[in-house]
CSV table of C-alpha atoms and ligand atoms in Angstrom, one decimal:
chain,number,residue,atom,x,y,z
A,1,MET,CA,33.3,3.4,-20.8
A,2,GLN,CA,31.7,0.8,-18.6
A,3,GLY,CA,32.5,-1.6,-21.5
A,4,LEU,CA,36.2,-0.9,-21.3
A,5,LEU,CA,36.4,-1.0,-17.4
A,6,SER,CA,34.7,-4.4,-17.5
A,7,SER,CA,37.4,-5.6,-19.8
A,8,LEU,CA,40.2,-4.4,-17.5
A,9,GLU,CA,43.6,-6.1,-17.9
A,10,ILE,CA,46.3,-5.3,-15.5
A,11,ILE,CA,50.1,-5.6,-16.3
A,12,VAL,CA,52.4,-5.7,-13.3
A,13,LEU,CA,56.1,-4.9,-14.0
A,14,ALA,CA,58.3,-7.0,-11.7
A,15,ALA,CA,61.3,-8.0,-13.7
A,16,GLY,CA,63.7,-5.6,-12.6
A,17,GLN,CA,66.8,-6.6,-10.4
A,18,GLY,CA,66.6,-3.7,-8.1
A,19,ARG,CA,70.4,-3.0,-7.9
A,20,ARG,CA,69.9,-0.2,-5.4
A,21,MET,CA,68.6,-2.6,-2.9
A,22,ALA,CA,72.2,-4.2,-2.8
A,23,SER,CA,70.6,-7.6,-2.4
A,24,ALA,CA,70.7,-11.1,-3.8
A,25,ARG,CA,67.0,-11.1,-3.5
A,26,PRO,CA,64.8,-9.9,-6.4
A,27,LYS,CA,63.5,-6.5,-5.3
A,28,VAL,CA,59.5,-7.4,-5.6
A,29,LEU,CA,60.3,-10.3,-2.9
A,30,HIS,CA,61.6,-7.8,-0.3
A,31,THR,CA,59.0,-7.4,2.4
A,32,LEU,CA,56.6,-4.6,3.5
A,33,ALA,CA,54.5,-5.4,6.7
A,34,GLY,CA,55.9,-9.0,6.3
A,35,ARG,CA,54.7,-9.6,2.8
A,36,PRO,CA,56.5,-9.4,-0.5
A,37,LEU,CA,56.1,-5.9,-2.3
A,38,LEU,CA,54.7,-7.8,-5.2
A,39,ALA,CA,51.8,-9.6,-2.8
A,40,HIS,CA,50.5,-6.0,-2.0
A,41,VAL,CA,50.4,-5.1,-5.5
A,42,LEU,CA,48.6,-8.4,-6.6
A,43,ASP,CA,46.1,-7.9,-3.7
A,44,THR,CA,45.1,-4.5,-5.0
A,45,ALA,CA,45.1,-5.8,-8.6
A,46,THR,CA,42.8,-8.5,-7.6
A,47,ALA,CA,40.4,-6.3,-5.9
A,48,LEU,CA,39.7,-4.4,-9.1
A,49,ALA,CA,38.3,-7.7,-10.4
A,50,PRO,CA,40.0,-7.5,-14.0
A,51,ARG,CA,39.7,-9.9,-16.7
A,52,ALA,CA,43.5,-11.0,-16.3
A,53,ILE,CA,46.6,-10.0,-14.2
A,54,HIS,CA,49.8,-10.4,-16.2
A,55,VAL,CA,52.9,-10.2,-14.1
A,56,VAL,CA,56.2,-9.7,-16.1
A,57,TYR,CA,59.1,-11.4,-14.3
A,58,GLY,CA,62.7,-12.0,-15.2
A,59,HIS,CA,65.4,-11.2,-12.8
A,60,GLY,CA,65.5,-13.8,-10.1
A,61,GLY,CA,63.1,-15.7,-12.5
A,62,ASP,CA,61.6,-18.8,-10.9
A,63,ARG,CA,62.2,-17.3,-7.4
A,64,VAL,CA,59.6,-14.8,-7.9
A,65,ARG,CA,57.0,-17.1,-9.6
A,66,ASP,CA,57.6,-19.9,-7.0
A,67,SER,CA,56.8,-17.4,-4.2
A,68,PHE,CA,53.2,-17.0,-5.5
A,69,PRO,CA,52.0,-20.7,-6.2
A,70,GLU,CA,48.4,-19.8,-5.6
A,71,ALA,CA,48.3,-16.5,-7.5
A,72,GLN,CA,45.6,-16.6,-10.4
A,73,VAL,CA,48.1,-14.5,-12.6
A,74,ASP,CA,49.6,-15.0,-16.1
A,75,TRP,CA,53.3,-15.0,-15.7
A,76,VAL,CA,55.2,-13.3,-18.5
A,77,MET,CA,58.8,-13.9,-18.9
A,78,GLN,CA,60.9,-10.8,-19.9
A,79,PRO,CA,64.1,-12.5,-21.0
A,80,SER,CA,66.4,-9.4,-20.4
A,81,GLN,CA,65.7,-6.3,-18.5
A,82,LYS,CA,65.6,-3.7,-21.3
A,83,GLY,CA,63.3,-1.4,-19.8
A,84,THR,CA,59.7,-0.8,-18.6
A,85,GLY,CA,58.7,-0.1,-22.3
A,86,ASP,CA,60.2,-3.8,-23.2
A,87,ALA,CA,58.4,-5.4,-20.3
A,88,VAL,CA,55.0,-4.0,-21.4
A,89,ARG,CA,56.0,-5.2,-25.0
A,90,CYS,CA,56.5,-8.8,-23.6
A,91,ALA,CA,53.1,-8.7,-22.1
A,92,LEU,CA,51.0,-7.1,-25.0
A,93,PRO,CA,50.6,-10.3,-27.3
A,94,ARG,CA,48.6,-11.7,-24.2
A,95,LEU,CA,46.1,-9.0,-23.9
A,96,ASP,CA,42.8,-8.6,-25.8
A,97,ASP,CA,42.5,-5.7,-28.3
A,98,GLN,CA,39.2,-4.6,-26.6
A,99,SER,CA,40.7,-4.3,-23.1
A,100,LEU,CA,41.9,-1.3,-21.2
A,101,ALA,CA,45.5,-2.0,-19.9
A,102,LEU,CA,46.5,-0.7,-16.5
A,103,VAL,CA,50.2,-0.8,-15.9
A,104,LEU,CA,51.3,-1.2,-12.2
A,105,LEU,CA,54.8,-1.4,-10.8
A,106,GLY,CA,55.8,-4.2,-8.7
A,107,ASP,CA,58.1,-1.8,-6.6
A,108,VAL,CA,55.1,0.7,-5.8
A,109,PRO,CA,53.3,-1.5,-3.2
A,110,LEU,CA,50.8,0.9,-1.6
A,111,ILE,CA,48.8,2.0,-4.7
A,112,GLY,CA,45.2,2.3,-3.8
A,113,ARG,CA,42.2,0.8,-5.4
A,114,ASP,CA,40.2,3.9,-5.4
A,115,THR,CA,43.0,5.9,-7.1
A,116,LEU,CA,43.2,3.2,-9.9
A,117,LYS,CA,39.6,3.3,-10.6
A,118,THR,CA,39.5,7.0,-11.1
A,119,LEU,CA,42.8,6.6,-13.5
A,120,CYS,CA,41.0,4.0,-15.4
A,121,GLU,CA,37.9,6.1,-16.0
A,122,ARG,CA,40.1,8.9,-17.4
A,123,ALA,CA,42.0,6.6,-19.7
A,124,VAL,CA,39.3,5.4,-21.8
A,125,ASN,CA,39.5,8.1,-24.2
A,126,GLY,CA,43.2,7.8,-24.9
A,127,ALA,CA,45.6,7.5,-21.9
A,128,ALA,CA,46.0,8.5,-18.3
A,129,LEU,CA,48.9,8.9,-16.1
A,130,LEU,CA,49.0,8.8,-12.2
A,131,THR,CA,51.1,11.9,-11.3
A,132,PHE,CA,51.9,13.6,-7.9
A,133,GLU,CA,53.8,16.5,-6.6
A,134,ALA,CA,57.2,15.7,-5.2
A,135,SER,CA,60.0,17.8,-3.5
A,136,HIS,CA,63.1,18.3,-5.7
A,137,ASP,CA,65.4,15.5,-4.3
A,138,ASN,CA,63.9,12.6,-6.1
A,139,GLN,CA,64.6,10.8,-9.4
A,140,TYR,CA,61.3,10.3,-10.6
A,141,GLY,CA,60.4,11.0,-14.2
A,142,ARG,CA,59.3,14.7,-14.6
A,143,ILE,CA,55.9,15.5,-16.2
A,144,VAL,CA,56.6,18.2,-19.0
A,145,ARG,CA,53.3,20.1,-19.9
A,146,ASP,CA,52.8,22.8,-22.5
A,147,ALA,CA,51.7,26.4,-22.2
A,148,GLN,CA,48.0,25.3,-22.1
A,149,GLY,CA,49.0,23.0,-19.3
A,150,LEU,CA,48.4,19.7,-21.3
A,151,VAL,CA,50.7,16.8,-20.9
A,152,GLU,CA,53.4,16.7,-23.6
A,153,ARG,CA,55.9,14.2,-22.3
A,154,ILE,CA,57.6,12.6,-19.5
A,155,VAL,CA,61.3,13.1,-19.2
A,156,GLU,CA,63.3,10.5,-17.0
A,157,TRP,CA,65.4,12.2,-14.3
A,158,ARG,CA,68.5,10.8,-15.8
A,159,ASP,CA,67.6,12.5,-19.3
A,160,ALA,CA,66.4,15.6,-17.7
A,161,THR,CA,68.0,19.1,-18.0
A,162,PRO,CA,68.6,21.0,-14.7
A,163,GLU,CA,65.5,23.0,-15.5
A,164,GLN,CA,63.3,20.0,-16.1
A,165,ARG,CA,64.6,18.5,-12.8
A,166,LEU,CA,63.1,21.5,-11.0
A,167,ILE,CA,59.4,20.3,-12.2
A,168,ARG,CA,57.5,19.2,-9.3
A,169,GLU,CA,54.9,17.2,-10.8
A,170,VAL,CA,56.6,13.6,-11.3
A,171,ASN,CA,55.5,10.3,-12.7
A,172,SER,CA,54.3,7.5,-10.6
A,173,GLY,CA,55.0,5.0,-13.2
A,174,VAL,CA,51.3,3.8,-13.2
A,175,LEU,CA,49.3,4.5,-16.4
A,176,ALA,CA,46.3,3.2,-18.2
A,177,ALA,CA,45.6,3.0,-22.0
A,178,PRO,CA,43.5,1.1,-24.4
A,179,VAL,CA,45.4,-2.1,-25.5
A,180,ALA,CA,44.6,-1.2,-29.0
A,181,ARG,CA,46.6,2.0,-28.6
A,182,LEU,CA,49.5,0.6,-26.7
A,183,ARG,CA,50.0,-1.8,-29.7
A,184,HIS,CA,50.6,1.2,-32.0
A,185,TRP,CA,52.8,3.1,-29.6
A,186,ILE,CA,55.3,0.2,-28.2
A,187,PRO,CA,56.9,-0.8,-31.1
A,188,ARG,CA,57.7,2.8,-31.9
A,189,LEU,CA,59.7,3.1,-28.7
A,190,THR,CA,63.6,3.6,-29.1
A,191,SER,CA,66.4,3.2,-26.6
A,192,ALA,CA,68.0,6.6,-27.4
A,193,ASN,CA,68.2,7.7,-24.0
A,194,ALA,CA,70.6,8.0,-20.9
A,195,GLN,CA,70.1,4.4,-19.7
A,196,GLY,CA,69.8,2.7,-23.3
A,197,GLU,CA,66.4,1.3,-22.3
A,198,LEU,CA,63.0,1.1,-23.6
A,199,TYR,CA,61.0,3.5,-21.7
A,200,LEU,CA,57.4,3.0,-21.2
A,201,THR,CA,57.2,6.7,-20.3
A,202,ASP,CA,57.9,7.6,-24.0
A,203,VAL,CA,54.4,6.3,-25.2
A,204,ILE,CA,53.2,9.6,-23.6
A,205,ALA,CA,54.9,11.6,-26.3
A,206,LEU,CA,53.7,9.3,-28.9
A,207,ALA,CA,50.2,9.7,-27.9
A,208,VAL,CA,50.5,13.3,-27.9
A,209,ALA,CA,51.9,13.1,-31.5
A,210,ASP,CA,48.8,11.1,-32.4
A,211,GLY,CA,46.8,13.8,-31.1
A,212,ILE,CA,45.4,12.1,-28.1
A,213,ALA,CA,44.9,14.1,-24.9
A,214,VAL,CA,46.6,12.4,-21.9
A,215,ALA,CA,44.8,12.8,-18.9
A,216,THR,CA,46.2,12.7,-15.2
A,217,ALA,CA,44.9,11.5,-12.0
A,218,SER,CA,46.6,12.0,-8.6
A,219,PRO,CA,46.6,9.7,-5.6
A,220,ALA,CA,44.7,10.3,-2.3
A,221,ARG,CA,48.1,10.0,-0.4
A,222,VAL,CA,51.6,10.2,-1.6
A,223,ALA,CA,52.5,6.9,0.1
A,224,GLU,CA,50.4,5.2,-2.6
A,225,VAL,CA,52.8,6.1,-5.3
A,226,GLU,CA,56.1,6.1,-3.4
A,227,GLY,CA,58.3,3.6,-5.1
A,228,VAL,CA,60.9,1.2,-3.5
A,229,ASN,CA,64.4,1.7,-5.0
A,230,SER,CA,66.4,1.4,-2.0
A,231,ARG,CA,66.2,0.0,1.7
A,232,ALA,CA,65.9,3.6,2.9
A,233,ASP,CA,62.8,3.8,0.8
A,234,LEU,CA,61.4,0.5,2.1
A,235,ALA,CA,61.9,1.7,5.5
A,236,VAL,CA,60.0,4.9,4.9
A,237,LEU,CA,57.1,3.2,3.3
A,238,GLU,CA,57.0,0.6,6.0
A,239,ARG,CA,56.5,3.5,8.5
A,240,ALA,CA,53.9,5.1,6.3
A,241,TYR,CA,52.0,1.8,6.1
A,242,GLN,CA,52.2,1.2,9.8
A,243,ASP,CA,51.1,4.6,10.6
A,244,GLU,CA,47.9,4.0,8.7
A,245,ARG,CA,47.5,0.6,10.4
A,246,ALA,CA,47.8,2.4,13.8
A,247,GLN,CA,45.3,5.2,12.9
A,248,THR,CA,42.9,2.5,11.8
A,249,LEU,CA,43.1,0.7,15.1
A,250,MET,CA,42.6,3.8,16.9
A,251,ALA,CA,39.6,4.7,14.9
A,252,SER,CA,38.0,1.3,15.8
A,253,GLY,CA,38.5,2.1,19.5
A,254,ALA,CA,42.0,0.7,20.6
A,255,GLN,CA,44.1,2.5,22.7
A,256,LEU,CA,47.8,2.7,21.5
A,257,MET,CA,50.2,3.9,23.9
A,258,ASP,CA,52.3,5.1,21.0
A,259,PRO,CA,51.0,4.8,17.4
A,260,GLY,CA,54.6,5.1,16.2
A,261,ARG,CA,55.5,1.9,18.1
A,262,ILE,CA,53.2,-0.8,16.8
A,263,ASP,CA,53.8,-3.1,13.8
A,264,VAL,CA,51.0,-5.0,12.2
A,265,ARG,CA,52.1,-7.7,9.6
A,266,GLY,CA,48.9,-9.2,8.8
A,267,SER,CA,45.3,-8.6,9.9
A,268,ILE,CA,44.2,-7.5,13.5
A,269,VAL,CA,40.5,-7.0,14.8
A,270,THR,CA,40.2,-5.5,18.1
A,271,GLY,CA,37.1,-5.2,20.4
A,272,ARG,CA,36.2,-2.2,22.4
A,273,ASP,CA,38.6,-0.7,24.9
A,274,VAL,CA,41.6,-2.7,24.1
A,275,LEU,CA,44.9,-1.2,25.3
A,276,ILE,CA,48.1,-1.9,23.5
A,277,ASP,CA,51.4,-0.9,25.1
A,278,VAL,CA,54.7,0.0,23.0
A,279,ASN,CA,56.5,-2.1,20.6
A,280,CYS,CA,54.2,-5.0,20.1
A,281,VAL,CA,54.2,-6.9,16.8
A,282,PHE,CA,51.2,-8.5,15.3
A,283,GLU,CA,51.7,-11.2,12.6
A,284,GLY,CA,49.1,-13.2,10.5
A,285,ARG,CA,45.5,-13.2,11.8
A,286,VAL,CA,45.1,-11.8,15.2
A,287,GLU,CA,41.8,-11.4,17.0
A,288,ILE,CA,41.5,-9.5,20.3
A,289,GLY,CA,38.3,-9.3,22.3
A,290,ASP,CA,37.0,-6.4,24.4
A,291,ASP,CA,39.1,-4.8,27.2
A,292,VAL,CA,42.1,-6.9,26.5
A,293,HIS,CA,45.3,-5.3,28.0
A,294,ILE,CA,48.5,-6.1,26.1
A,295,GLY,CA,51.9,-5.0,27.7
A,296,PRO,CA,54.9,-3.9,26.1
A,297,HIS,CA,57.2,-5.8,23.7
A,298,CYS,CA,54.8,-8.6,22.9
A,299,VAL,CA,55.0,-10.6,19.7
A,300,ILE,CA,51.5,-12.2,18.8
A,301,ARG,CA,51.0,-14.3,15.7
A,302,ASP,CA,47.8,-16.1,14.5
A,303,SER,CA,46.1,-16.1,17.9
A,304,ARG,CA,42.8,-15.3,19.4
A,305,ILE,CA,42.6,-13.4,22.8
A,306,ALA,CA,39.2,-13.4,24.5
A,307,SER,CA,37.7,-10.3,26.4
A,308,GLY,CA,39.3,-9.1,29.6
A,309,ALA,CA,42.6,-11.2,29.2
A,310,ARG,CA,46.0,-9.5,30.4
A,311,ILE,CA,49.1,-10.3,28.3
A,312,GLU,CA,52.0,-8.9,30.3
A,313,ALA,CA,55.2,-7.7,28.9
A,314,HIS,CA,57.7,-9.7,26.8
A,315,SER,CA,55.2,-12.4,26.0
A,316,VAL,CA,55.3,-14.4,22.7
A,317,MET,CA,52.4,-16.4,21.2
A,318,ASP,CA,51.8,-18.2,18.1
A,319,GLY,CA,48.6,-20.2,17.2
A,320,ALA,CA,47.4,-19.8,20.6
A,321,GLU,CA,43.7,-19.2,22.0
A,322,VAL,CA,43.5,-17.3,25.1
A,323,GLY,CA,40.4,-17.5,27.2
A,324,ALA,CA,38.4,-14.8,28.7
A,325,GLY,CA,40.3,-13.2,31.8
A,326,CYS,CA,43.3,-15.2,31.5
A,327,VAL,CA,46.6,-13.5,32.5
A,328,VAL,CA,49.7,-14.5,30.3
A,329,GLY,CA,53.2,-13.4,31.2
A,330,PRO,CA,55.4,-11.5,31.7
A,331,PHE,CA,57.7,-13.6,29.7
A,332,ALA,CA,55.6,-16.5,28.6
A,333,ARG,CA,55.6,-18.2,25.4
A,334,LEU,CA,52.5,-19.8,24.1
A,335,ARG,CA,53.2,-22.0,20.9
A,336,PRO,CA,50.8,-23.6,18.3
A,337,GLY,CA,48.0,-25.5,19.6
A,338,THR,CA,47.8,-23.9,23.0
A,339,VAL,CA,44.3,-23.3,24.3
A,340,LEU,CA,43.7,-21.5,27.7
A,341,GLY,CA,40.4,-21.8,29.3
A,342,ALA,CA,38.8,-18.8,31.0
A,343,ARG,CA,40.9,-17.2,33.8
A,344,ALA,CA,43.9,-19.4,33.4
A,345,ARG,CA,47.1,-18.1,34.2
A,346,VAL,CA,50.5,-18.7,32.6
A,347,GLY,CA,53.4,-16.8,34.1
A,348,ASN,CA,57.0,-16.1,33.7
A,349,PHE,CA,59.3,-18.2,31.8
A,350,VAL,CA,56.6,-20.8,31.0
A,351,GLU,CA,56.4,-22.5,27.7
A,352,VAL,CA,53.2,-24.1,26.6
A,353,LYS,CA,52.7,-26.2,23.4
A,354,ALA,CA,49.9,-28.2,21.9
A,355,SER,CA,48.1,-28.3,25.1
A,356,GLN,CA,44.8,-27.4,26.6
A,357,VAL,CA,44.6,-25.7,30.0
A,358,GLY,CA,41.4,-25.7,31.8
A,359,ALA,CA,39.6,-22.7,33.3
A,360,ASN,CA,41.1,-21.2,36.6
A,361,SER,CA,44.3,-23.4,36.2
A,362,LYS,CA,47.7,-22.0,37.0
A,363,ILE,CA,51.1,-22.4,35.5
A,364,ASN,CA,52.9,-19.6,37.1
A,365,HIS,CA,56.8,-20.2,37.0
A,366,LEU,CA,59.5,-21.6,34.8
A,367,SER,CA,57.6,-24.7,33.2
A,368,TYR,CA,57.4,-26.5,30.1
A,369,VAL,CA,54.0,-28.0,29.2
A,370,GLY,CA,53.8,-29.7,25.9
A,371,ASP,CA,51.2,-32.2,24.5
A,372,ALA,CA,49.0,-32.2,27.8
A,373,SER,CA,45.4,-32.0,28.5
A,374,ILE,CA,45.1,-30.2,31.8
A,375,GLY,CA,41.6,-29.9,33.5
A,376,ALA,CA,40.1,-27.0,35.6
A,377,ARG,CA,41.7,-25.6,38.7
A,378,VAL,CA,44.9,-27.5,38.4
A,379,ASN,CA,47.8,-25.8,40.1
A,380,ILE,CA,51.2,-26.6,38.2
A,381,GLY,CA,54.1,-25.8,40.6
A,382,ALA,CA,57.3,-24.0,39.7
A,383,GLY,CA,59.7,-25.9,37.3
A,384,VAL,CA,57.2,-28.7,36.4
A,385,ILE,CA,58.1,-30.3,33.0
A,386,THR,CA,56.3,-32.6,30.8
A,387,CYS,CA,58.8,-35.0,29.3
A,388,ASN,CA,56.8,-35.4,26.1
A,389,TYR,CA,59.6,-36.7,23.7
A,390,ASP,CA,61.3,-39.9,23.8
A,391,GLY,CA,63.7,-38.9,20.9
A,392,ALA,CA,61.5,-40.4,18.4
A,393,ARG,CA,57.7,-39.8,19.2
A,394,LYS,CA,55.7,-37.3,21.2
A,395,HIS,CA,53.4,-38.5,24.1
A,396,ARG,CA,50.7,-37.0,25.9
A,397,THR,CA,50.3,-36.1,29.6
A,398,VAL,CA,46.7,-35.9,31.0
A,399,ILE,CA,46.0,-34.3,34.3
A,400,GLY,CA,42.5,-34.2,35.8
A,401,ASP,CA,40.6,-31.2,37.3
A,402,ASP,CA,41.7,-30.1,40.7
A,403,ALA,CA,45.1,-31.9,40.7
A,404,PHE,CA,48.1,-30.3,42.3
A,405,ILE,CA,51.4,-30.9,40.7
A,406,GLY,CA,54.4,-30.0,43.1
A,407,SER,CA,57.2,-28.0,42.1
A,408,ASP,CA,60.1,-29.5,40.1
A,409,THR,CA,58.1,-32.6,39.0
A,410,GLN,CA,58.8,-34.3,35.7
A,411,LEU,CA,55.8,-35.9,34.0
A,412,VAL,CA,57.4,-38.6,32.0
A,413,ALA,CA,54.6,-39.1,29.1
A,414,PRO,CA,52.5,-41.1,28.3
A,415,VAL,CA,51.1,-40.5,31.9
A,416,GLU,CA,48.1,-39.5,33.6
A,417,VAL,CA,47.3,-37.8,36.8
A,418,GLY,CA,43.8,-38.2,38.0
A,419,ALA,CA,41.3,-35.7,39.4
A,420,GLY,CA,42.3,-34.1,42.8
A,421,ALA,CA,45.5,-36.1,42.8
A,422,THR,CA,48.4,-34.4,44.5
A,423,VAL,CA,52.0,-35.1,43.2
A,424,GLY,CA,54.7,-34.3,45.6
A,425,ALA,CA,57.6,-31.8,44.7
A,426,GLY,CA,60.5,-33.3,43.1
A,427,THR,CA,58.7,-36.4,41.7
A,428,THR,CA,59.7,-38.0,38.6
A,429,LEU,CA,56.3,-39.5,37.5
A,430,THR,CA,56.7,-42.5,35.3
A,431,LYS,CA,53.3,-44.2,36.2
A,432,ASP,CA,49.7,-42.8,36.5
A,433,ALA,CA,48.9,-41.0,39.6
A,434,PRO,CA,45.6,-42.2,41.1
A,435,ALA,CA,42.8,-39.5,41.6
A,436,GLY,CA,42.6,-38.1,44.9
A,437,GLU,CA,45.8,-39.6,46.3
A,438,LEU,CA,49.1,-38.2,47.2
A,439,THR,CA,51.9,-39.8,44.7
A,440,LEU,CA,55.6,-39.0,45.2
A,441,SER,CA,58.9,-40.4,44.3
A,442,ARG,CA,61.6,-39.2,46.5
A,443,VAL,CA,64.6,-40.7,48.3
A,444,ALA,CA,64.1,-40.5,51.9
A,445,GLN,CA,65.9,-37.6,53.5
A,446,LYS,CA,68.8,-38.4,55.8
A,447,THR,CA,71.2,-36.3,58.0
A,448,VAL,CA,74.7,-37.5,58.3
A,449,ASN,CA,75.5,-36.7,61.9
A,450,GLY,CA,79.0,-35.1,62.8
A,451,TRP,CA,79.9,-34.6,59.0
A,452,ARG,CA,82.4,-31.7,58.5
A,453,ARG,CA,83.2,-29.7,55.4
A,454,PRO,CA,86.7,-30.3,53.9
A,455,GLU,CA,89.1,-27.4,54.9
A,456,LYS,CA,91.3,-25.7,52.6
B,501,UD1,C1,60.1,4.3,-13.5
B,501,UD1,C2,59.7,5.3,-14.5
B,501,UD1,C3,59.5,6.7,-13.7
B,501,UD1,C4,58.8,6.7,-12.5
B,501,UD1,C5,59.3,5.7,-11.7
B,501,UD1,C6,58.2,5.5,-10.4
B,501,UD1,C7,60.2,4.5,-16.5
B,501,UD1,C8,61.2,4.6,-17.7
B,501,UD1,N1,60.6,5.2,-15.6
B,501,UD1,O1,61.4,4.7,-13.0
B,501,UD1,O2,59.2,7.8,-14.8
B,501,UD1,O3,59.1,8.1,-11.9
B,501,UD1,O4,59.2,4.4,-12.4
B,501,UD1,O5,58.6,4.7,-9.6
B,501,UD1,O6,59.4,3.8,-16.6
B,501,UD1,N2,60.9,-3.3,-14.8
B,501,UD1,C9,60.7,-4.6,-15.5
B,501,UD1,N3,61.6,-4.7,-16.6
B,501,UD1,C10,62.6,-3.8,-16.9
B,501,UD1,C11,62.7,-2.9,-16.0
B,501,UD1,C12,61.9,-2.5,-15.2
B,501,UD1,O7,59.8,-5.4,-15.2
B,501,UD1,O8,63.3,-4.1,-18.0
B,501,UD1,C13,60.0,-3.2,-13.6
B,501,UD1,C14,60.9,-3.1,-12.2
B,501,UD1,O9,60.9,-4.6,-11.8
B,501,UD1,C15,60.0,-2.2,-11.4
B,501,UD1,C16,59.4,-1.2,-12.6
B,501,UD1,O10,59.4,-1.9,-13.7
B,501,UD1,O11,59.2,-2.9,-10.7
B,501,UD1,C17,60.1,0.2,-12.5
B,501,UD1,O12,61.4,0.0,-13.0
B,501,UD1,P1,62.5,0.9,-12.4
B,501,UD1,O13,63.7,0.4,-12.9
B,501,UD1,O14,62.4,0.7,-10.8
B,501,UD1,O15,62.1,2.4,-12.8
B,501,UD1,P2,62.4,3.6,-12.2
B,501,UD1,O16,63.7,3.9,-12.5
B,501,UD1,O17,62.0,3.7,-10.8
B,502,CA,CA1,61.3,2.0,-9.4
């Protein structure tokens, strides 16, 4: 048995169009938790360490292939989509006779690794099917068992009689069988059925006819075997997936104000006593330190937030590093390359890009800071703008420790403000401001005596 498992080969069926999605996009490229359905299946397949993964593709052809440029898989073209049996037939010449074949469906994304291991172990003597109990209003294939309870065959929903449609045990579409046996069965499939297709599911009746016992296994959770045939199915699975992510986060010590209102589209690691308010979305790789508080409606992608930081409501960050004890938002936007030192503050309607902000510095209101290096304890007044782009190139702004930049200042880069310098409000800074001095550019104020407003 160990021998067969060590020569496992996986066939992923991903050639179908997915008509019921009503989409121009191939079904397996629709996303769950921000990643294509097929990516989820390939991750699980890879985790089983098989000899090879063969992906049968067809509809949308190159779009599917091109979406996985890095994947270590054997792409098998199915020229026309004549059914799941035909799809396996296309892949079979690429498999080794000594292998055990495991068939996965590209539109069943949440299948679990442990479930598949169990299934494979049960398949080595013949064939094994992954089945589950479903309520009646579904169109999965029905598992027909004989009087002794042994599997006889699978009847597709469209071919099933009203009585067969009442059977609650249904086919997940996932099965495992030795390659050598599949080679006997697949050529004997016919398309004499309601859909005029070659059904992979018909190999079960052929196995039984050959006197081979068909084993079954069932998944740990039903979501593992739920297929995506419509956008409604996809929405249901997305929630099932997100619910599990939320449970995992809470188990690791995060407090979620509502586990039903969080979306994780990537990986997230949280420290102790993290609090996440409602409707936050996490994308890519996110790391959150101890005692971080994240307010409602934040979108956080590929970022690290150090311990004790507070991210206030409606903040958006992408590719940012937030230091310990920082306060960000509400309504702040941190773009890639933002690095905030400890206890820095970035307030409402402030955008920061490709900039370092030193410890204890503040940019609290209505500013744009791009391509800047800002020292420690700097105060950036309301409405300050780094003019970093001359229409062709980006230029840097450098601001030394303890500088004070008055409100509504434009820093026309490249430009430097020395340590401890003060820049007066409303300045358009086009030359460097020396350390420790007051610099300002301002038309002298005047009062026009006796001036009158025009009258209507
Ligand atoms: C299939 C099973 C059904 C099972 C259900 C579980 C068959 C005949 N039926 O039905 O018993 O309950 O899955 O979700 O197998 N595909 C190809 N080439 C083709 C046709 C399909 O690669 O020519 C791929 C599709 O891309 C899809 C998968 O096979 O990923 C399943 O095909 P689909 O048409 O969705 O089968 P179901 O009707 O859902
Ligand atoms: Ca399906």
